[in-house]
mmCIF file of C-alpha atoms in Angstrom:
data_model
loop_
_atom_site.group_PDB
_atom_site.id
_atom_site.type_symbol
_atom_site.label_atom_id
_atom_site.label_comp_id
_atom_site.label_asym_id
_atom_site.label_seq_id
_atom_site.Cartn_x
_atom_site.Cartn_y
_atom_site.Cartn_z
ATOM 1 C CA LEU A 1 -26.521 8.561 36.611
ATOM 2 C CA GLY A 2 -24.624 11.820 35.623
ATOM 3 C CA ASN A 3 -23.510 13.967 38.419
ATOM 4 C CA VAL A 4 -26.658 13.583 40.578
ATOM 5 C CA LEU A 5 -24.766 11.109 43.089
ATOM 6 C CA PRO A 6 -21.592 12.527 44.061
ATOM 7 C CA GLU A 7 -21.475 11.628 47.529
ATOM 8 C CA ILE A 8 -21.878 8.112 47.099
ATOM 9 C CA PRO A 9 -18.977 6.940 45.113
ATOM 10 C CA GLY A 10 -17.956 3.920 47.219
ATOM 11 C CA PRO A 11 -21.305 1.987 45.343
ATOM 12 C CA LEU A 12 -20.452 3.313 42.436
ATOM 13 C CA LEU A 13 -16.933 1.802 42.419
ATOM 14 C CA VAL A 14 -18.358 -1.729 43.387
ATOM 15 C CA LEU A 15 -20.700 -1.667 40.507
ATOM 16 C CA GLU A 16 -17.736 -0.614 38.185
ATOM 17 C CA HIS A 17 -15.668 -3.327 39.458
ATOM 18 C CA GLU A 18 -18.726 -5.752 38.647
ATOM 19 C CA GLY A 19 -18.847 -4.044 35.416
ATOM 20 C CA PHE A 20 -22.135 -2.951 35.600
ATOM 21 C CA VAL A 21 -21.332 0.918 35.384
ATOM 22 C CA LEU A 22 -18.513 2.619 33.328
ATOM 23 C CA ARG A 23 -16.856 5.901 34.745
ATOM 24 C CA GLY A 24 -16.037 8.709 32.017
ATOM 25 C CA ARG A 25 -16.739 11.799 30.372
ATOM 26 C CA PHE A 26 -19.877 11.213 28.152
ATOM 27 C CA THR A 27 -21.598 14.619 28.153
ATOM 28 C CA PRO A 28 -20.062 17.823 26.181
ATOM 29 C CA GLY A 29 -18.725 20.641 28.115
ATOM 30 C CA ILE A 30 -18.597 18.162 31.105
ATOM 31 C CA ASP A 31 -15.094 18.086 32.787
ATOM 32 C CA GLU A 32 -15.499 15.927 35.542
ATOM 33 C CA ASN A 33 -16.329 12.198 35.747
ATOM 34 C CA GLU A 34 -19.566 11.009 35.086
ATOM 35 C CA TRP A 35 -21.167 7.360 35.718
ATOM 36 C CA CYS A 36 -23.180 5.426 32.820
ATOM 37 C CA ALA A 37 -24.656 1.609 32.872
ATOM 38 C CA ARG A 38 -22.976 -0.345 30.629
ATOM 39 C CA ARG A 39 -25.981 -1.467 28.438
ATOM 40 C CA LEU A 40 -27.095 2.169 28.131
ATOM 41 C CA LEU A 41 -24.026 3.499 26.957
ATOM 42 C CA ALA A 42 -23.681 0.756 24.312
ATOM 43 C CA ARG A 43 -26.986 1.543 23.224
ATOM 44 C CA ILE A 44 -26.315 5.211 22.819
ATOM 45 C CA HIS A 45 -23.149 4.421 21.017
ATOM 46 C CA ARG A 46 -24.951 2.206 18.638
ATOM 47 C CA LEU A 47 -27.623 4.689 18.036
ATOM 48 C CA THR A 48 -25.033 7.549 17.427
ATOM 49 C CA LEU A 49 -23.167 5.278 14.723
ATOM 50 C CA ASP A 50 -26.392 4.453 12.914
ATOM 51 C CA ARG A 51 -27.040 8.229 13.087
ATOM 52 C CA LEU A 52 -23.819 9.184 11.531
ATOM 53 C CA ARG A 53 -24.420 6.018 8.822
ATOM 54 C CA ARG A 54 -27.765 7.837 7.615
ATOM 55 C CA GLU A 55 -26.233 11.050 7.291
ATOM 56 C CA ILE A 56 -23.845 9.675 4.335
ATOM 57 C CA GLU A 57 -25.143 9.691 1.023
ATOM 58 C CA PRO A 58 -23.303 6.944 -1.525
ATOM 59 C CA VAL A 59 -21.890 8.196 -4.739
ATOM 60 C CA PRO A 60 -21.681 6.465 -8.150
ATOM 61 C CA VAL A 61 -18.301 4.497 -8.681
ATOM 62 C CA GLU A 62 -16.899 7.034 -11.121
ATOM 63 C CA ARG A 63 -17.072 9.959 -8.398
ATOM 64 C CA PHE A 64 -15.154 7.352 -6.241
ATOM 65 C CA VAL A 65 -12.749 6.867 -8.944
ATOM 66 C CA ASP A 66 -12.130 10.682 -9.251
ATOM 67 C CA PHE A 67 -11.954 11.021 -5.626
ATOM 68 C CA VAL A 68 -9.056 8.171 -5.185
ATOM 69 C CA LEU A 69 -7.181 9.700 -8.026
ATOM 70 C CA ARG A 70 -6.905 12.800 -5.963
ATOM 71 C CA TRP A 71 -6.076 11.040 -2.975
ATOM 72 C CA GLN A 72 -3.284 9.402 -4.243
ATOM 73 C CA ARG A 73 -2.001 12.272 -6.001
ATOM 74 C CA THR A 74 -2.465 11.726 -9.521
ATOM 75 C CA SER A 75 -4.746 14.468 -10.442
ATOM 76 C CA PRO A 76 -3.534 17.703 -11.927
ATOM 77 C CA GLY A 77 -2.941 20.174 -8.873
ATOM 78 C CA THR A 78 -2.630 17.227 -6.249
ATOM 79 C CA LEU A 79 1.132 15.958 -7.330
ATOM 80 C CA GLY A 80 3.749 15.962 -4.550
ATOM 81 C CA ARG A 81 6.848 17.888 -4.401
ATOM 82 C CA GLY A 82 10.566 17.244 -3.558
ATOM 83 C CA ARG A 83 11.890 14.666 -1.087
ATOM 84 C CA ASP A 84 9.003 15.005 1.461
ATOM 85 C CA GLY A 85 6.511 14.661 -1.236
ATOM 86 C CA VAL A 86 8.182 11.166 -1.995
ATOM 87 C CA LEU A 87 8.067 10.543 1.402
ATOM 88 C CA ALA A 88 4.449 10.711 1.729
ATOM 89 C CA VAL A 89 3.715 9.056 -1.502
ATOM 90 C CA ILE A 90 5.896 5.997 -0.203
ATOM 91 C CA THR A 91 4.184 6.254 3.029
ATOM 92 C CA GLN A 92 0.695 5.968 1.159
ATOM 93 C CA LEU A 93 1.704 3.395 -1.212
ATOM 94 C CA GLN A 94 3.778 0.827 1.263
ATOM 95 C CA GLY A 95 2.842 -2.684 1.033
ATOM 96 C CA PHE A 96 1.971 -2.483 -2.685
ATOM 97 C CA GLU A 97 4.403 -4.704 -4.618
ATOM 98 C CA ILE A 98 5.173 -3.063 -8.019
ATOM 99 C CA PRO A 99 7.509 -4.412 -10.635
ATOM 100 C CA ALA A 100 10.994 -2.768 -9.976
ATOM 101 C CA ALA A 101 10.941 -1.483 -13.455
ATOM 102 C CA ALA A 102 7.865 0.631 -12.820
ATOM 103 C CA TRP A 103 8.721 2.638 -9.642
ATOM 104 C CA GLU A 104 10.845 5.276 -11.149
ATOM 105 C CA THR A 105 9.477 5.144 -14.788
ATOM 106 C CA ALA A 106 5.806 5.294 -13.725
ATOM 107 C CA VAL A 107 4.374 5.166 -10.422
ATOM 108 C CA LEU A 108 6.376 7.857 -8.765
ATOM 109 C CA PRO A 109 6.661 10.062 -11.826
ATOM 110 C CA ALA A 110 2.974 9.971 -11.844
ATOM 111 C CA ARG A 111 2.399 11.409 -8.222
ATOM 112 C CA ILE A 112 5.802 13.683 -7.966
ATOM 113 C CA ALA A 113 6.077 16.890 -10.020
ATOM 114 C CA SER A 114 9.360 17.074 -12.022
ATOM 115 C CA TYR A 115 10.420 13.553 -9.916
ATOM 116 C CA ASP A 116 14.437 13.704 -9.210
ATOM 117 C CA PRO A 117 15.706 10.174 -8.355
ATOM 118 C CA ARG A 118 18.010 11.653 -5.764
ATOM 119 C CA TRP A 119 15.397 12.257 -3.444
ATOM 120 C CA LEU A 120 14.728 8.701 -3.230
ATOM 121 C CA ASP A 121 18.342 7.875 -2.884
ATOM 122 C CA GLU A 122 18.837 10.376 -0.007
ATOM 123 C CA LEU A 123 15.454 8.512 1.857
ATOM 124 C CA CYS A 124 17.117 5.271 1.321
ATOM 125 C CA LEU A 125 20.771 6.178 2.188
ATOM 126 C CA THR A 126 19.591 7.973 5.573
ATOM 127 C CA GLY A 127 17.571 4.978 6.440
ATOM 128 C CA GLU A 128 13.894 6.466 6.555
ATOM 129 C CA ILE A 129 12.951 4.050 3.497
ATOM 130 C CA VAL A 130 13.522 0.487 2.419
ATOM 131 C CA TRP A 131 13.039 -1.202 -0.410
ATOM 132 C CA GLY A 132 12.337 -5.329 -0.881
ATOM 133 C CA ARG A 133 9.797 -7.904 -1.319
ATOM 134 C CA ILE A 134 7.590 -8.899 1.134
ATOM 135 C CA THR A 135 5.662 -11.637 -0.453
ATOM 136 C CA PRO A 136 7.345 -15.082 -0.512
ATOM 137 C CA PRO A 137 8.075 -16.219 -4.116
ATOM 138 C CA ALA A 138 5.747 -19.197 -4.009
ATOM 139 C CA ALA A 139 2.736 -16.980 -3.299
ATOM 140 C CA GLY A 140 2.511 -15.936 -7.006
ATOM 141 C CA THR A 141 1.223 -12.489 -8.426
ATOM 142 C CA GLU A 142 -0.217 -11.256 -11.526
ATOM 143 C CA THR A 143 3.118 -10.189 -12.547
ATOM 144 C CA GLU A 144 5.237 -13.215 -11.342
ATOM 145 C CA PRO A 145 3.291 -16.819 -11.332
ATOM 146 C CA ALA A 146 4.101 -19.141 -8.545
ATOM 147 C CA GLY A 147 7.391 -21.384 -8.960
ATOM 148 C CA PRO A 148 10.757 -21.854 -7.777
ATOM 149 C CA VAL A 149 12.993 -18.516 -7.100
ATOM 150 C CA ARG A 150 14.659 -17.062 -10.011
ATOM 151 C CA ALA A 151 17.065 -14.455 -10.051
ATOM 152 C CA ALA A 152 15.566 -10.887 -9.808
ATOM 153 C CA THR A 153 14.802 -9.141 -12.982
ATOM 154 C CA ARG A 154 12.867 -5.913 -13.817
ATOM 155 C CA HIS A 155 9.508 -7.459 -13.139
ATOM 156 C CA VAL A 156 10.380 -8.878 -9.797
ATOM 157 C CA PRO A 157 7.635 -7.437 -7.401
ATOM 158 C CA ILE A 158 8.929 -5.089 -4.717
ATOM 159 C CA THR A 159 7.891 -2.297 -2.557
ATOM 160 C CA LEU A 160 9.219 0.972 -0.944
ATOM 161 C CA MET A 161 8.351 1.164 2.671
ATOM 162 C CA VAL A 162 9.104 2.925 5.740
ATOM 163 C CA ARG A 163 11.776 0.853 7.834
ATOM 164 C CA GLU A 164 10.088 1.068 10.905
ATOM 165 C CA ASP A 165 6.845 -0.824 9.482
ATOM 166 C CA LEU A 166 8.706 -3.765 8.149
ATOM 167 C CA PRO A 167 7.561 -5.848 11.151
ATOM 168 C CA TRP A 168 4.014 -5.923 10.215
ATOM 169 C CA LEU A 169 4.357 -5.310 6.307
ATOM 170 C CA ARG A 170 6.403 -8.808 5.857
ATOM 171 C CA TRP A 171 3.844 -10.957 7.957
ATOM 172 C CA ARG A 172 3.556 -13.401 5.148
ATOM 173 C CA TYR A 173 7.122 -14.425 5.619
ATOM 174 C CA ALA A 174 6.393 -15.136 9.570
ATOM 175 C CA ALA A 175 3.660 -17.424 8.148
ATOM 176 C CA LYS A 176 5.961 -19.092 5.749
ATOM 177 C CA ALA A 177 7.241 -22.391 7.260
ATOM 178 C CA GLU A 178 10.291 -23.073 5.410
ATOM 179 C CA PRO A 179 12.775 -20.526 3.713
ATOM 180 C CA PRO A 180 12.838 -20.748 -0.416
ATOM 181 C CA PRO A 181 15.415 -22.872 -1.945
ATOM 182 C CA LEU A 182 18.667 -21.321 -2.861
ATOM 183 C CA SER A 183 21.751 -21.777 -4.945
ATOM 184 C CA PRO A 184 25.265 -22.724 -3.503
ATOM 185 C CA ARG A 185 26.610 -19.030 -4.466
ATOM 186 C CA ALA A 186 23.155 -17.271 -3.116
ATOM 187 C CA ARG A 187 23.718 -19.377 0.196
ATOM 188 C CA ARG A 188 27.279 -18.380 0.694
ATOM 189 C CA ALA A 189 26.383 -14.601 -0.026
ATOM 190 C CA LEU A 190 23.712 -14.936 2.728
ATOM 191 C CA ASP A 191 26.034 -16.538 5.412
ATOM 192 C CA VAL A 192 28.346 -13.780 4.940
ATOM 193 C CA LEU A 193 25.444 -11.166 5.868
ATOM 194 C CA VAL A 194 23.859 -13.531 8.665
ATOM 195 C CA GLY A 195 27.422 -13.352 10.403
ATOM 196 C CA ARG A 196 28.886 -10.192 9.535
ATOM 197 C CA GLY A 197 25.729 -8.086 8.873
ATOM 198 C CA ALA A 198 25.620 -5.153 6.433
ATOM 199 C CA SER A 199 28.564 -5.381 3.782
ATOM 200 C CA PHE A 200 29.514 -3.656 0.756
ATOM 201 C CA PHE A 201 29.700 -5.773 -2.644
ATOM 202 C CA SER A 202 33.554 -6.079 -2.553
ATOM 203 C CA ASP A 203 33.486 -7.603 1.428
ATOM 204 C CA LEU A 204 30.901 -10.156 -0.020
ATOM 205 C CA ALA A 205 32.811 -10.982 -2.570
ATOM 206 C CA GLY A 206 35.770 -11.668 -0.837
ATOM 207 C CA LEU A 207 34.353 -13.217 2.211
ATOM 208 C CA GLY A 208 32.136 -15.123 0.025
ATOM 209 C CA HIS A 209 34.997 -16.405 -2.276
ATOM 210 C CA LEU A 210 32.644 -15.150 -5.158
ATOM 211 C CA LEU A 211 33.600 -13.574 -8.425
ATOM 212 C CA PRO A 212 31.897 -10.346 -9.100
ATOM 213 C CA ALA A 213 29.670 -12.007 -11.568
ATOM 214 C CA GLU A 214 28.737 -14.654 -9.337
ATOM 215 C CA LEU A 215 27.791 -12.776 -6.452
ATOM 216 C CA HIS A 216 25.710 -10.533 -8.693
ATOM 217 C CA GLY A 217 23.999 -13.518 -9.513
ATOM 218 C CA ALA A 218 23.438 -14.529 -5.826
ATOM 219 C CA LEU A 219 22.149 -11.198 -5.074
ATOM 220 C CA ARG A 220 19.472 -11.378 -7.632
ATOM 221 C CA GLU A 221 18.512 -14.460 -6.454
ATOM 222 C CA LEU A 222 18.180 -13.029 -3.005
ATOM 223 C CA VAL A 223 16.376 -9.865 -3.942
ATOM 224 C CA ALA A 224 14.015 -12.231 -5.634
ATOM 225 C CA ALA A 225 13.374 -14.256 -2.489
ATOM 226 C CA GLY A 226 12.545 -11.301 -0.454
ATOM 227 C CA MET A 227 15.667 -11.737 1.717
ATOM 228 C CA VAL A 228 18.347 -8.720 1.204
ATOM 229 C CA SER A 229 17.980 -4.996 0.578
ATOM 230 C CA GLN A 230 20.652 -2.119 0.099
ATOM 231 C CA ASP A 231 21.367 1.289 1.671
ATOM 232 C CA GLY A 232 20.449 2.772 -1.788
ATOM 233 C CA PHE A 233 18.234 2.287 -4.899
ATOM 234 C CA GLY A 234 21.204 1.732 -7.376
ATOM 235 C CA ALA A 235 20.750 -2.086 -7.081
ATOM 236 C CA VAL A 236 17.030 -1.593 -8.259
ATOM 237 C CA ARG A 237 18.334 0.410 -11.092
ATOM 238 C CA SER A 238 20.745 -2.131 -12.195
ATOM 239 C CA LEU A 239 17.857 -4.473 -12.532
ATOM 240 C CA VAL A 240 15.875 -2.442 -14.962
ATOM 241 C CA SER A 241 18.943 -1.425 -16.852
ATOM 242 C CA PRO A 242 18.363 -2.970 -20.539
ATOM 243 C CA ILE A 243 21.059 -4.903 -21.475
ATOM 244 C CA ARG A 244 21.480 -4.135 -25.456
ATOM 245 C CA GLY A 245 22.462 -6.706 -28.043
ATOM 246 C CA HIS A 246 21.334 -10.098 -28.142
ATOM 247 C CA ARG A 247 25.286 -11.429 -27.641
ATOM 248 C CA ARG A 248 25.748 -9.658 -24.541
ATOM 249 C CA ARG A 249 22.586 -10.929 -23.106
ATOM 250 C CA ARG A 250 23.865 -14.238 -23.619
ATOM 251 C CA HIS A 251 27.122 -14.218 -22.870
ATOM 252 C CA ARG A 252 27.539 -11.166 -20.285
ATOM 253 C CA PRO A 253 25.945 -10.568 -17.292
ATOM 254 C CA LEU A 254 25.112 -7.057 -16.164
ATOM 255 C CA ALA A 255 27.954 -5.483 -14.287
ATOM 256 C CA ALA A 256 27.945 -5.812 -10.905
ATOM 257 C CA PRO A 257 26.837 -2.528 -9.030
ATOM 258 C CA ARG A 258 29.395 -0.844 -7.078
ATOM 259 C CA GLY A 259 29.581 2.302 -4.571
ATOM 260 C CA GLU A 260 25.973 1.942 -4.245
ATOM 261 C CA GLY A 261 25.803 1.265 -0.423
ATOM 262 C CA ARG A 262 25.866 -1.756 1.816
ATOM 263 C CA TRP A 263 23.776 -5.055 1.379
ATOM 264 C CA THR A 264 21.432 -5.947 4.139
ATOM 265 C CA MET A 265 19.380 -8.634 5.323
ATOM 266 C CA LEU A 266 15.759 -7.623 4.925
ATOM 267 C CA SER A 267 14.647 -8.938 8.115
ATOM 268 C CA SER A 268 13.051 -7.752 11.312
ATOM 269 C CA PRO A 269 11.108 -8.856 14.415
ATOM 270 C CA PHE A 270 7.732 -9.833 13.379
ATOM 271 C CA SER A 271 4.744 -8.153 14.708
ATOM 272 C CA SER A 272 2.302 -9.955 16.845
ATOM 273 C CA PRO A 273 -1.339 -11.013 14.644
ATOM 274 C CA ASP A 274 -3.176 -8.186 16.259
ATOM 275 C CA GLU A 275 -0.495 -5.479 15.428
ATOM 276 C CA THR A 276 -0.205 -7.252 11.920
ATOM 277 C CA ILE A 277 -3.999 -6.674 11.526
ATOM 278 C CA ASP A 278 -4.173 -3.152 12.673
ATOM 279 C CA GLY A 279 -1.050 -2.030 10.770
ATOM 280 C CA TRP A 280 -2.485 -2.943 7.849
ATOM 281 C CA ALA A 281 -6.278 -1.873 8.160
ATOM 282 C CA ARG A 282 -4.533 1.627 8.712
ATOM 283 C CA GLN A 283 -2.299 1.249 5.609
ATOM 284 C CA LEU A 284 -5.342 0.336 3.174
ATOM 285 C CA LEU A 285 -7.007 3.548 5.035
ATOM 286 C CA ALA A 286 -4.315 5.644 4.042
ATOM 287 C CA ARG A 287 -4.070 4.301 0.425
ATOM 288 C CA TYR A 288 -7.390 4.647 -0.462
ATOM 289 C CA GLY A 289 -9.258 7.033 1.982
ATOM 290 C CA ILE A 290 -12.290 4.557 1.813
ATOM 291 C CA VAL A 291 -12.153 0.672 1.720
ATOM 292 C CA PHE A 292 -14.041 -2.396 1.126
ATOM 293 C CA ARG A 293 -13.698 -5.718 -0.112
ATOM 294 C CA ASP A 294 -13.090 -5.282 -3.910
ATOM 295 C CA LEU A 295 -10.292 -2.980 -3.335
ATOM 296 C CA LEU A 296 -8.059 -5.958 -2.004
ATOM 297 C CA ALA A 297 -8.303 -7.875 -4.993
ATOM 298 C CA ARG A 298 -4.740 -6.512 -6.153
ATOM 299 C CA GLU A 299 -3.304 -6.115 -2.762
ATOM 300 C CA HIS A 300 -1.408 -9.509 -2.692
ATOM 301 C CA ALA A 301 0.554 -8.616 0.288
ATOM 302 C CA ALA A 302 -2.143 -7.614 2.452
ATOM 303 C CA PRO A 303 -4.066 -10.274 5.046
ATOM 304 C CA PRO A 304 -7.615 -11.172 3.599
ATOM 305 C CA TRP A 305 -10.678 -9.119 4.033
ATOM 306 C CA TYR A 306 -12.030 -11.550 6.656
ATOM 307 C CA ARG A 307 -9.012 -10.918 8.819
ATOM 308 C CA ILE A 308 -8.923 -6.834 8.524
ATOM 309 C CA LEU A 309 -12.965 -6.471 8.756
ATOM 310 C CA PRO A 310 -12.987 -6.803 12.786
ATOM 311 C CA ALA A 311 -10.128 -4.261 13.306
ATOM 312 C CA LEU A 312 -11.979 -1.740 11.002
ATOM 313 C CA ARG A 313 -15.293 -2.544 13.088
ATOM 314 C CA ALA A 314 -13.442 -1.819 16.180
ATOM 315 C CA MET A 315 -11.786 1.413 14.949
ATOM 316 C CA GLU A 316 -15.573 2.627 14.038
ATOM 317 C CA ALA A 317 -16.396 1.955 17.569
ATOM 318 C CA ARG A 318 -13.708 4.008 18.951
ATOM 319 C CA GLY A 319 -14.580 6.861 16.671
ATOM 320 C CA GLU A 320 -11.201 6.952 14.559
ATOM 321 C CA LEU A 321 -13.193 6.040 11.185
ATOM 322 C CA ARG A 322 -16.964 6.266 9.676
ATOM 323 C CA GLY A 323 -18.656 3.173 8.482
ATOM 324 C CA GLY A 324 -21.771 3.329 6.057
ATOM 325 C CA ARG A 325 -22.315 3.260 2.447
ATOM 326 C CA PHE A 326 -20.046 5.419 0.718
ATOM 327 C CA VAL A 327 -19.917 4.150 -2.699
ATOM 328 C CA ALA A 328 -22.857 2.803 -4.472
ATOM 329 C CA ASN A 329 -23.248 -0.477 -6.094
ATOM 330 C CA VAL A 330 -20.515 -1.741 -4.166
ATOM 331 C CA GLY A 331 -21.175 -4.869 -1.810
ATOM 332 C CA GLY A 332 -20.188 -5.564 1.860
ATOM 333 C CA GLU A 333 -19.080 -3.240 4.445
ATOM 334 C CA GLN A 334 -17.209 0.073 3.664
ATOM 335 C CA TYR A 335 -15.281 2.082 5.942
ATOM 336 C CA ALA A 336 -13.583 5.588 5.497
ATOM 337 C CA LEU A 337 -11.529 8.007 7.571
ATOM 338 C CA PRO A 338 -13.424 11.259 8.528
ATOM 339 C CA GLU A 339 -11.204 13.176 6.347
ATOM 340 C CA ALA A 340 -11.984 10.998 3.284
ATOM 341 C CA VAL A 341 -15.749 11.525 3.821
ATOM 342 C CA GLU A 342 -15.469 15.296 3.695
ATOM 343 C CA ARG A 343 -13.369 15.334 0.648
ATOM 344 C CA LEU A 344 -15.750 12.909 -1.097
ATOM 345 C CA ARG A 345 -18.646 15.480 -0.315
ATOM 346 C CA GLN A 346 -16.548 18.098 -1.799
ATOM 347 C CA LEU A 347 -15.980 16.543 -5.105
ATOM 348 C CA ARG A 348 -19.819 15.719 -5.247
ATOM 349 C CA ASP A 349 -20.456 18.739 -7.638
ATOM 350 C CA GLN A 350 -17.396 19.165 -9.133
ATOM 351 C CA PRO A 351 -16.156 18.772 -12.756
ATOM 352 C CA HIS A 352 -14.583 15.685 -13.525
ATOM 353 C CA HIS A 353 -10.420 15.907 -14.068
ATOM 354 C CA ALA A 354 -8.806 15.661 -17.490
ATOM 355 C CA PRO A 355 -7.708 12.397 -18.803
ATOM 356 C CA ILE A 356 -5.178 10.743 -16.557
ATOM 357 C CA ARG A 357 -2.595 8.190 -17.901
ATOM 358 C CA LEU A 358 -1.792 5.149 -15.508
ATOM 359 C CA SER A 359 0.513 2.244 -15.928
ATOM 360 C CA ALA A 360 -1.206 -0.813 -15.246
ATOM 361 C CA VAL A 361 0.801 -1.916 -12.494
ATOM 362 C CA ASP A 362 -0.293 1.089 -10.821
ATOM 363 C CA PRO A 363 -2.482 0.595 -7.465
ATOM 364 C CA LEU A 364 -5.097 2.644 -9.387
ATOM 365 C CA ASN A 365 -5.569 0.191 -12.175
ATOM 366 C CA LEU A 366 -8.902 -0.375 -11.034
ATOM 367 C CA SER A 367 -10.306 -1.516 -14.536
ATOM 368 C CA GLY A 368 -12.577 -4.366 -14.437
ATOM 369 C CA LEU A 369 -12.810 -4.562 -10.459
ATOM 370 C CA LEU A 370 -14.555 -1.110 -10.121
ATOM 371 C CA ILE A 371 -14.165 0.753 -13.386
ATOM 372 C CA PRO A 372 -16.615 -1.019 -16.148
ATOM 373 C CA GLY A 373 -14.940 -2.709 -18.969
ATOM 374 C CA PRO A 374 -11.961 -5.453 -19.624
ATOM 375 C CA ARG A 375 -9.560 -5.706 -17.115
ATOM 376 C CA VAL A 376 -6.106 -4.518 -17.993
ATOM 377 C CA ARG A 377 -3.476 -7.030 -16.780
ATOM 378 C CA ALA A 378 -0.959 -5.631 -14.358
ATOM 379 C CA HIS A 379 1.957 -5.322 -16.684
ATOM 380 C CA PRO A 380 4.628 -2.814 -16.986
ATOM 381 C CA GLY A 381 3.888 -1.929 -20.582
ATOM 382 C CA ASN A 382 0.310 -2.058 -20.222
ATOM 383 C CA VAL A 383 -1.484 1.392 -19.944
ATOM 384 C CA VAL A 384 -4.644 2.692 -18.952
ATOM 385 C CA ILE A 385 -6.331 6.132 -19.149
ATOM 386 C CA VAL A 386 -9.383 7.425 -17.312
ATOM 387 C CA ALA A 387 -11.611 10.439 -17.410
ATOM 388 C CA GLY A 388 -14.540 11.238 -15.896
ATOM 389 C CA GLY A 389 -14.263 7.893 -13.728
ATOM 390 C CA VAL A 390 -14.307 5.220 -16.588
ATOM 391 C CA CYS A 391 -11.702 3.915 -18.666
ATOM 392 C CA VAL A 392 -11.574 5.670 -22.056
ATOM 393 C CA ALA A 393 -8.460 3.902 -23.590
ATOM 394 C CA MET A 394 -6.056 1.359 -22.949
ATOM 395 C CA ARG A 395 -3.016 -0.377 -24.314
ATOM 396 C CA GLN A 396 -2.349 -4.071 -23.582
ATOM 397 C CA GLY A 397 0.268 -5.869 -25.434
ATOM 398 C CA GLY A 398 -0.257 -5.201 -29.093
ATOM 399 C CA GLU A 399 -4.134 -4.233 -28.776
ATOM 400 C CA ARG A 400 -4.956 -0.848 -28.436
ATOM 401 C CA TRP A 401 -8.798 0.683 -27.782
ATOM 402 C CA ILE A 402 -10.196 4.013 -27.251
ATOM 403 C CA SER A 403 -13.790 4.525 -26.393
ATOM 404 C CA GLU A 404 -16.175 5.563 -29.394
ATOM 405 C CA ARG A 405 -18.195 7.233 -27.278
ATOM 406 C CA LEU A 406 -15.954 10.005 -26.535
ATOM 407 C CA ASP A 407 -16.504 13.592 -27.850
ATOM 408 C CA PRO A 408 -14.055 14.545 -30.603
ATOM 409 C CA GLU A 409 -12.204 16.910 -27.942
ATOM 410 C CA THR A 410 -11.932 14.542 -25.259
ATOM 411 C CA ALA A 411 -10.878 11.872 -27.683
ATOM 412 C CA ALA A 412 -8.011 14.176 -29.159
ATOM 413 C CA ALA A 413 -7.254 14.833 -25.206
ATOM 414 C CA VAL A 414 -6.801 11.113 -24.775
ATOM 415 C CA ARG A 415 -4.617 10.508 -27.817
ATOM 416 C CA ALA A 416 -2.258 13.348 -26.649
ATOM 417 C CA VAL A 417 -1.753 11.962 -23.093
#
């Protein structure tokens, strides 16, 4: 109806109340309210979405792999820098659990130029970032099979995350019926934290009547159960520090960390189901730019695809993202941030980047999922080298492989990575 009936708002208000018409600004350049039949507006909206989807030309999987390597700042010229760069990387990767040993040895250095651990310490000590486990141990992962809670080791899966996002990131703990079983020493340490709140190591030892070695073992157990964290990142580093010598490994526990900040409960009020799904949908978009079902194969902490899909459809209807066929030969629905679509277009005719070495626990290890070839198991010691959007070399256990189809110059570059 546009503005042709400004003199009769009364009847239009009645129709609006009955749900027949909608009021808003539908025409570009018009600053006044307009009226439109609900069904007609829905049809216009559907035709607009269909037109936007037809504008997109899908790219090969190899080009998408190139895109996501740049999107996650692992390609030359895209690395983050300094404290702000570390925060940006964590904001993008939060919710993806990685073995504790890999965060500062493989994942962060792959994305931050001249990575300095002090940047992460500062973010943790100021309270912006928190670390911990967000999937119950019984869930099982590639790096940790399902089973009873064991003391945390260098392979315990943890994530770094923005503290305010804890309520929806830890949704699997909200869905868990019972807490994991704990040893008596772990229960005593936990009781102190519940009753007293954040505490230093010495306070926990005294109030819990625990020897330092006993408390250290209790805290390892609580970390593995996803129940505690610490102000700093020093406790995680103590988990991954090597214990040299067979005799020391059998008879002497790793020295308890001191002066590394207070221990705290890793807990918060849980978000509502709708807030949780919306948070995860936006997180996956931030992580990959373009999302589809196959990308969730290693997202063990995320809700299943069928629960995330309605949120993505709603976001497309609101104009927050684009739906369509962005990556060829990939089944199911695909959704992308508008800026990701534009960057994907810009990469269409650009040359592939140089070979990139990735730890197999990195979120970008898409071997066997999107990247053709064998799947490299997500273990900290395994390595994948990607060039031209395909896996050109890998190391898995004692097995090493390099593609025979590489030209001599590329093969030499791969061996040097």
